[in-house]
Amino acid sequence: MTSESVLWLAPPQHLPHSLGTLREAADRPGRHHTSPDHHRRLPERDPREAAFGEYFAVARCACAPAPLLIDALDDTLATVRAFSRHPDGSLTEPDLDLAAHAAGLTPKSGLYEPRTQATVRQRWIQGHRLFFALTQATVVALRHALRAPSPAGSALGLESAAHFLRASASALRITASFDAQDYHDTVRPSMAPPQAPRGFSGLWSADHRVLVQSLREWGLAAPAKSSSLRPAHQHLVEVLTDVHHAHVGVCSRFVPSGPSLLRGAEPGVQVLDRLCQRRRTALDAAPGSTPGQLPDACNENLTMRP
């Protein structure tokens, strides 16, 4: 479906449970000289996941998950940075650098590449690939928060998850920073038959599904956690809401009252709002005692709605 080089990611269920593992992978000697030639592609068991991966040129590998994720983050961040800078070289979305720092990556400084004239198709593909890598990083951060032996460790996980999710909102905005007519002429037809299976959707993403599970686990665990985590928890809630708003904003700009690819005639924005509200309610495990409602999975991919 695309001529892009393959982005290698681990199956999301195999992701590590510690941010330290990511940072160790970011610091490993010779990281920039590794070759993907030895990667062994794992087959997708679900045909919808296979179709989703084929469209975005994402493949699963049985290699160590942390190095794969770090390399994916580094590569996708660099690509998206190249077409998301102001003329003076500053980032249009500085949250990307904060996410890199949270993963243990050092943003490049000094000289920068001239602004790349990415095609609409390239912007759509590359922006989503960054979104997928950030989704996996968010899963790692939430697992870290759940399993950390101290409130300070859990707070680090929540704060890192917030950084990754803020960068996800940035990725949404960058991915869709082109004219609505280009979306209708180029992008949307590429996600519809015969180019893609009917109902093509971000819900087909295995990374999204595991993120949903991780958010649910945190929502269930939050009431029993230290009260000192409430500010970090609430910040995470606010950031998730920001991601949802960013997604709704994209849908409203491209197809303000148009149908989603997944739900047929129902307006995409309406589908987004209903799903987000349903998941807020479902994941509020103990309304009287949770630090705040945790809106689960409001950051569904752009592919599923406009």
Short mmCIF file of C-alpha atoms in Angstrom, two decimals:
data_model
loop_
_atom_site.label_atom_id
_atom_site.label_comp_id
_atom_site.label_asym_id
_atom_site.label_seq_id
_atom_site.Cartn_x
_atom_site.Cartn_y
_atom_site.Cartn_z
CA MET A 1 0.00 0.00 0.00
CA THR A 2 2.93 2.36 0.56
CA SER A 3 6.50 2.69 -0.69
CA GLU A 4 7.82 3.76 2.73
CA SER A 5 10.57 1.73 4.37
CA VAL A 6 9.35 -0.67 7.03
CA LEU A 7 8.94 0.58 10.59
CA TRP A 8 9.77 -2.29 12.94
CA LEU A 9 7.87 -2.57 16.23
CA ALA A 10 7.50 -5.33 18.77
CA PRO A 11 4.07 -6.84 19.43
CA PRO A 12 2.71 -4.42 22.03
CA GLN A 13 1.94 -7.15 24.57
CA HIS A 14 5.71 -7.77 24.77
CA LEU A 15 6.64 -4.19 25.67
CA PRO A 16 8.73 -3.70 28.84
CA HIS A 17 7.37 -2.58 32.19
CA SER A 18 10.07 -0.06 33.03
CA LEU A 19 11.11 3.28 31.60
CA GLY A 20 14.63 2.40 32.67
CA THR A 21 14.66 -0.34 30.04
CA LEU A 22 13.88 2.23 27.36
CA ARG A 23 16.57 4.59 28.57
CA GLU A 24 19.14 1.81 28.66
CA ALA A 25 18.24 1.00 25.06
CA ALA A 26 18.64 4.67 24.11
CA ASP A 27 22.15 4.69 25.61
CA ARG A 28 23.37 1.41 24.12
CA PRO A 29 26.71 1.62 22.27
CA GLY A 30 26.54 1.59 18.50
CA ARG A 31 22.78 2.15 18.44
CA HIS A 32 22.92 4.28 15.29
CA HIS A 33 24.85 1.63 13.39
CA THR A 34 22.44 -1.27 13.80
CA SER A 35 20.88 -2.79 10.70
CA PRO A 36 17.31 -4.08 10.33
CA ASP A 37 18.48 -6.82 7.98
CA HIS A 38 18.36 -9.45 10.71
CA HIS A 39 14.78 -8.62 11.72
CA ARG A 40 12.39 -11.52 11.37
CA ARG A 41 8.86 -10.46 10.52
CA LEU A 42 6.19 -11.98 12.72
CA PRO A 43 2.90 -12.84 11.00
CA GLU A 44 -0.20 -10.94 12.07
CA ARG A 45 -2.87 -13.31 13.35
CA ASP A 46 -5.71 -10.88 12.74
CA PRO A 47 -6.27 -9.99 9.05
CA ARG A 48 -7.44 -6.49 10.02
CA GLU A 49 -4.22 -5.88 11.95
CA ALA A 50 -2.30 -7.17 8.94
CA ALA A 51 -4.12 -4.76 6.61
CA PHE A 52 -3.52 -1.89 9.01
CA GLY A 53 0.19 -2.67 9.24
CA GLU A 54 0.50 -3.03 5.47
CA TYR A 55 -1.08 0.38 4.86
CA PHE A 56 1.40 2.15 7.15
CA ALA A 57 4.36 -0.17 6.38
CA VAL A 58 4.62 -1.31 9.99
CA ALA A 59 5.93 -4.81 10.71
CA ARG A 60 6.27 -6.80 13.93
CA CYS A 61 9.56 -8.33 14.97
CA ALA A 62 10.58 -10.86 17.62
CA CYS A 63 13.63 -8.73 18.51
CA ALA A 64 14.14 -7.11 21.92
CA PRO A 65 11.19 -4.70 22.32
CA ALA A 66 12.96 -1.77 23.98
CA PRO A 67 15.66 -1.24 21.31
CA LEU A 68 13.04 -1.60 18.58
CA LEU A 69 10.86 1.05 20.20
CA ILE A 70 13.73 3.46 20.82
CA ASP A 71 14.88 3.17 17.21
CA ALA A 72 11.29 3.64 15.99
CA LEU A 73 10.85 6.73 18.16
CA ASP A 74 14.17 8.20 17.05
CA ASP A 75 13.46 7.59 13.37
CA THR A 76 9.86 8.79 13.34
CA LEU A 77 10.62 11.85 15.46
CA ALA A 78 13.44 12.84 13.11
CA THR A 79 11.24 12.39 10.04
CA VAL A 80 8.33 14.38 11.42
CA ARG A 81 10.61 17.10 12.81
CA ALA A 82 11.95 17.62 9.29
CA PHE A 83 8.59 18.83 7.99
CA SER A 84 7.29 20.48 11.17
CA ARG A 85 9.72 23.35 11.76
CA HIS A 86 9.29 27.09 11.55
CA PRO A 87 11.55 28.88 9.06
CA ASP A 88 13.92 29.77 11.92
CA GLY A 89 14.40 26.09 12.73
CA SER A 90 12.27 25.97 15.88
CA LEU A 91 9.73 23.19 16.23
CA THR A 92 6.08 23.94 15.54
CA GLU A 93 5.30 21.30 18.18
CA PRO A 94 7.88 21.45 21.02
CA ASP A 95 6.15 18.60 22.88
CA LEU A 96 7.98 16.27 20.49
CA ASP A 97 11.29 17.09 22.16
CA LEU A 98 9.79 16.59 25.63
CA ALA A 99 8.66 13.12 24.60
CA ALA A 100 12.12 12.32 23.25
CA HIS A 101 13.65 13.36 26.58
CA ALA A 102 11.14 11.20 28.49
CA ALA A 103 12.29 8.18 26.47
CA GLY A 104 15.96 8.93 27.12
CA LEU A 105 16.65 10.33 23.65
CA THR A 106 18.61 13.55 23.26
CA PRO A 107 16.99 15.91 20.72
CA LYS A 108 19.45 17.07 18.13
CA SER A 109 20.52 20.69 18.49
CA GLY A 110 22.47 23.15 16.41
CA LEU A 111 22.23 22.70 12.64
CA TYR A 112 18.92 21.43 11.32
CA GLU A 113 17.75 20.10 8.02
CA PRO A 114 15.84 22.50 5.77
CA ARG A 115 12.08 22.13 5.91
CA THR A 116 11.12 19.05 3.92
CA GLN A 117 8.34 19.35 1.37
CA ALA A 118 6.51 16.16 2.26
CA THR A 119 3.65 15.06 0.07
CA VAL A 120 0.21 14.72 1.62
CA ARG A 121 0.55 10.95 1.49
CA GLN A 122 3.99 11.02 3.15
CA ARG A 123 2.75 13.33 5.88
CA TRP A 124 -0.21 11.06 6.56
CA ILE A 125 1.89 7.90 6.73
CA GLN A 126 4.85 9.31 8.66
CA GLY A 127 2.70 11.19 11.17
CA HIS A 128 0.78 8.03 11.96
CA ARG A 129 3.97 6.04 12.36
CA LEU A 130 5.17 8.53 14.96
CA PHE A 131 1.76 8.20 16.63
CA PHE A 132 2.16 4.42 16.82
CA ALA A 133 5.64 4.67 18.38
CA LEU A 134 4.36 7.20 20.93
CA THR A 135 1.43 4.89 21.70
CA GLN A 136 3.87 2.10 22.55
CA ALA A 137 5.94 4.48 24.69
CA THR A 138 2.77 5.46 26.57
CA VAL A 139 2.08 1.79 27.28
CA VAL A 140 5.57 1.39 28.76
CA ALA A 141 5.09 4.49 30.93
CA LEU A 142 1.71 3.30 32.24
CA ARG A 143 3.14 -0.13 33.03
CA HIS A 144 5.96 1.62 34.89
CA ALA A 145 3.40 3.63 36.90
CA LEU A 146 1.45 0.49 37.77
CA ARG A 147 4.41 -1.57 38.93
CA ALA A 148 6.74 1.00 40.49
CA PRO A 149 7.46 0.15 44.16
CA SER A 150 7.12 3.77 45.31
CA PRO A 151 4.78 6.72 44.68
CA ALA A 152 7.73 8.61 43.19
CA GLY A 153 8.23 5.85 40.64
CA SER A 154 4.54 5.80 39.79
CA ALA A 155 4.55 9.57 39.40
CA LEU A 156 7.45 9.30 36.96
CA GLY A 157 5.46 6.82 34.91
CA LEU A 158 2.38 9.06 34.85
CA GLU A 159 4.38 12.16 33.98
CA SER A 160 6.17 10.32 31.17
CA ALA A 161 2.86 8.99 29.86
CA ALA A 162 1.57 12.57 29.80
CA HIS A 163 4.61 13.67 27.77
CA PHE A 164 4.09 10.87 25.25
CA LEU A 165 0.39 11.66 24.97
CA ARG A 166 1.00 15.39 24.50
CA ALA A 167 3.38 14.48 21.70
CA SER A 168 0.64 12.22 20.32
CA ALA A 169 -1.65 15.25 20.11
CA SER A 170 1.16 17.06 18.30
CA ALA A 171 1.48 14.12 15.91
CA LEU A 172 -2.24 14.34 15.17
CA ARG A 173 -1.96 18.02 14.28
CA ILE A 174 1.16 17.58 12.16
CA THR A 175 -0.23 14.54 10.37
CA ALA A 176 -3.29 16.46 9.21
CA SER A 177 -1.66 19.81 8.45
CA PHE A 178 -2.82 19.95 4.85
CA ASP A 179 -5.92 21.15 3.01
CA ALA A 180 -9.26 19.44 3.39
CA GLN A 181 -9.44 19.06 -0.38
CA ASP A 182 -6.18 17.09 -0.33
CA TYR A 183 -7.71 14.82 2.29
CA HIS A 184 -10.75 14.14 0.13
CA ASP A 185 -8.75 13.77 -3.09
CA THR A 186 -5.80 11.73 -1.83
CA VAL A 187 -6.01 10.39 1.72
CA ARG A 188 -9.56 9.22 2.20
CA PRO A 189 -9.73 7.24 -1.07
CA SER A 190 -6.54 5.42 -0.07
CA MET A 191 -8.31 4.08 3.03
CA ALA A 192 -11.43 2.89 1.21
CA PRO A 193 -12.09 -0.06 -1.13
CA PRO A 194 -10.50 -1.14 -3.37
CA GLN A 195 -7.33 0.40 -1.90
CA ALA A 196 -8.05 -0.79 1.66
CA PRO A 197 -10.58 -3.11 3.30
CA ARG A 198 -14.01 -1.74 4.07
CA GLY A 199 -14.28 -0.18 7.53
CA PHE A 200 -10.57 0.64 7.75
CA SER A 201 -10.08 1.86 11.29
CA GLY A 202 -7.61 2.81 13.99
CA LEU A 203 -9.43 0.23 16.10
CA TRP A 204 -7.61 -2.36 13.99
CA SER A 205 -4.34 -1.32 15.62
CA ALA A 206 -2.89 -3.79 18.13
CA ASP A 207 -0.97 -0.92 19.74
CA HIS A 208 -4.19 0.97 20.33
CA ARG A 209 -5.83 -2.08 21.88
CA VAL A 210 -2.98 -2.60 24.35
CA LEU A 211 -3.00 1.12 25.22
CA VAL A 212 -6.70 0.80 26.05
CA GLN A 213 -5.91 -2.17 28.32
CA SER A 214 -3.11 -0.27 30.04
CA LEU A 215 -5.29 2.77 30.68
CA ARG A 216 -7.99 0.50 32.07
CA GLU A 217 -5.49 -1.16 34.40
CA TRP A 218 -4.36 2.20 35.69
CA GLY A 219 -7.97 3.36 36.12
CA LEU A 220 -8.71 0.28 38.24
CA ALA A 221 -5.52 0.65 40.29
CA ALA A 222 -5.72 4.41 40.87
CA PRO A 223 -8.08 4.32 43.90
CA ALA A 224 -5.63 2.18 45.88
CA LYS A 225 -2.60 4.32 45.03
CA SER A 226 -1.11 7.02 47.24
CA SER A 227 -3.00 10.30 47.39
CA SER A 228 0.26 12.00 46.46
CA LEU A 229 -0.32 10.71 42.91
CA ARG A 230 -3.54 12.63 42.44
CA PRO A 231 -1.93 15.68 40.76
CA ALA A 232 -0.06 13.47 38.28
CA HIS A 233 -3.20 11.42 37.67
CA GLN A 234 -5.28 14.52 37.05
CA HIS A 235 -2.65 15.85 34.69
CA LEU A 236 -2.87 12.62 32.73
CA VAL A 237 -6.65 13.02 32.54
CA GLU A 238 -6.26 16.54 31.18
CA VAL A 239 -3.71 15.46 28.60
CA LEU A 240 -5.91 12.61 27.37
CA THR A 241 -8.73 15.09 26.98
CA ASP A 242 -6.41 17.36 24.97
CA VAL A 243 -5.60 14.45 22.64
CA HIS A 244 -9.30 13.81 22.15
CA HIS A 245 -9.89 17.48 21.36
CA ALA A 246 -7.03 17.46 18.86
CA HIS A 247 -8.56 14.48 17.12
CA VAL A 248 -12.04 15.98 17.06
CA GLY A 249 -10.54 19.17 15.66
CA VAL A 250 -9.03 17.24 12.76
CA CYS A 251 -12.30 15.43 12.07
CA SER A 252 -14.25 18.70 12.21
CA ARG A 253 -11.90 20.37 9.74
CA PHE A 254 -11.87 17.56 7.18
CA VAL A 255 -15.42 16.21 7.41
CA PRO A 256 -17.45 18.40 9.78
CA SER A 257 -20.64 16.36 9.33
CA GLY A 258 -19.36 13.51 7.19
CA PRO A 259 -19.51 9.80 7.99
CA SER A 260 -16.71 7.82 9.56
CA LEU A 261 -15.07 5.01 7.60
CA LEU A 262 -15.97 2.60 10.40
CA ARG A 263 -19.57 3.53 11.16
CA GLY A 264 -20.91 4.33 7.73
CA ALA A 265 -23.54 7.07 7.78
CA GLU A 266 -22.92 8.24 11.35
CA PRO A 267 -20.89 11.47 11.55
CA GLY A 268 -17.29 10.80 12.56
CA VAL A 269 -17.18 13.53 15.22
CA GLN A 270 -20.32 12.13 16.84
CA VAL A 271 -18.79 8.65 16.92
CA LEU A 272 -15.66 10.00 18.57
CA ASP A 273 -17.57 11.81 21.30
CA ARG A 274 -19.78 8.83 22.07
CA LEU A 275 -16.90 6.37 22.25
CA CYS A 276 -14.90 8.67 24.49
CA GLN A 277 -17.79 9.20 26.90
CA ARG A 278 -18.59 5.49 27.02
CA ARG A 279 -15.03 4.64 27.92
CA ARG A 280 -14.81 7.35 30.56
CA THR A 281 -17.80 5.79 32.29
CA ALA A 282 -16.61 2.20 31.88
CA LEU A 283 -13.14 2.88 33.24
CA ASP A 284 -14.17 4.94 36.26
CA ALA A 285 -13.79 1.96 38.55
CA ALA A 286 -14.79 3.70 41.77
CA PRO A 287 -16.39 7.11 41.10
CA GLY A 288 -16.46 8.08 44.75
CA SER A 289 -12.78 7.49 45.40
CA THR A 290 -10.82 7.81 42.16
CA PRO A 291 -8.61 10.88 41.84
CA GLY A 292 -10.43 11.67 38.61
CA GLN A 293 -12.17 9.98 35.74
CA LEU A 294 -9.72 8.51 33.32
CA PRO A 295 -10.89 9.00 29.73
CA ASP A 296 -9.69 5.85 28.03
CA ALA A 297 -8.65 5.59 24.41
CA CYS A 298 -9.79 9.01 23.28
CA ASN A 299 -6.64 9.17 21.18
CA GLU A 300 -7.88 6.82 18.49
CA ASN A 301 -6.06 7.15 15.20
CA LEU A 302 -7.10 9.66 12.58
CA THR A 303 -7.70 6.77 10.22
CA MET A 304 -10.85 5.64 11.95
CA ARG A 305 -12.94 8.74 11.89
CA PRO A 306 -12.82 11.35 9.11
#
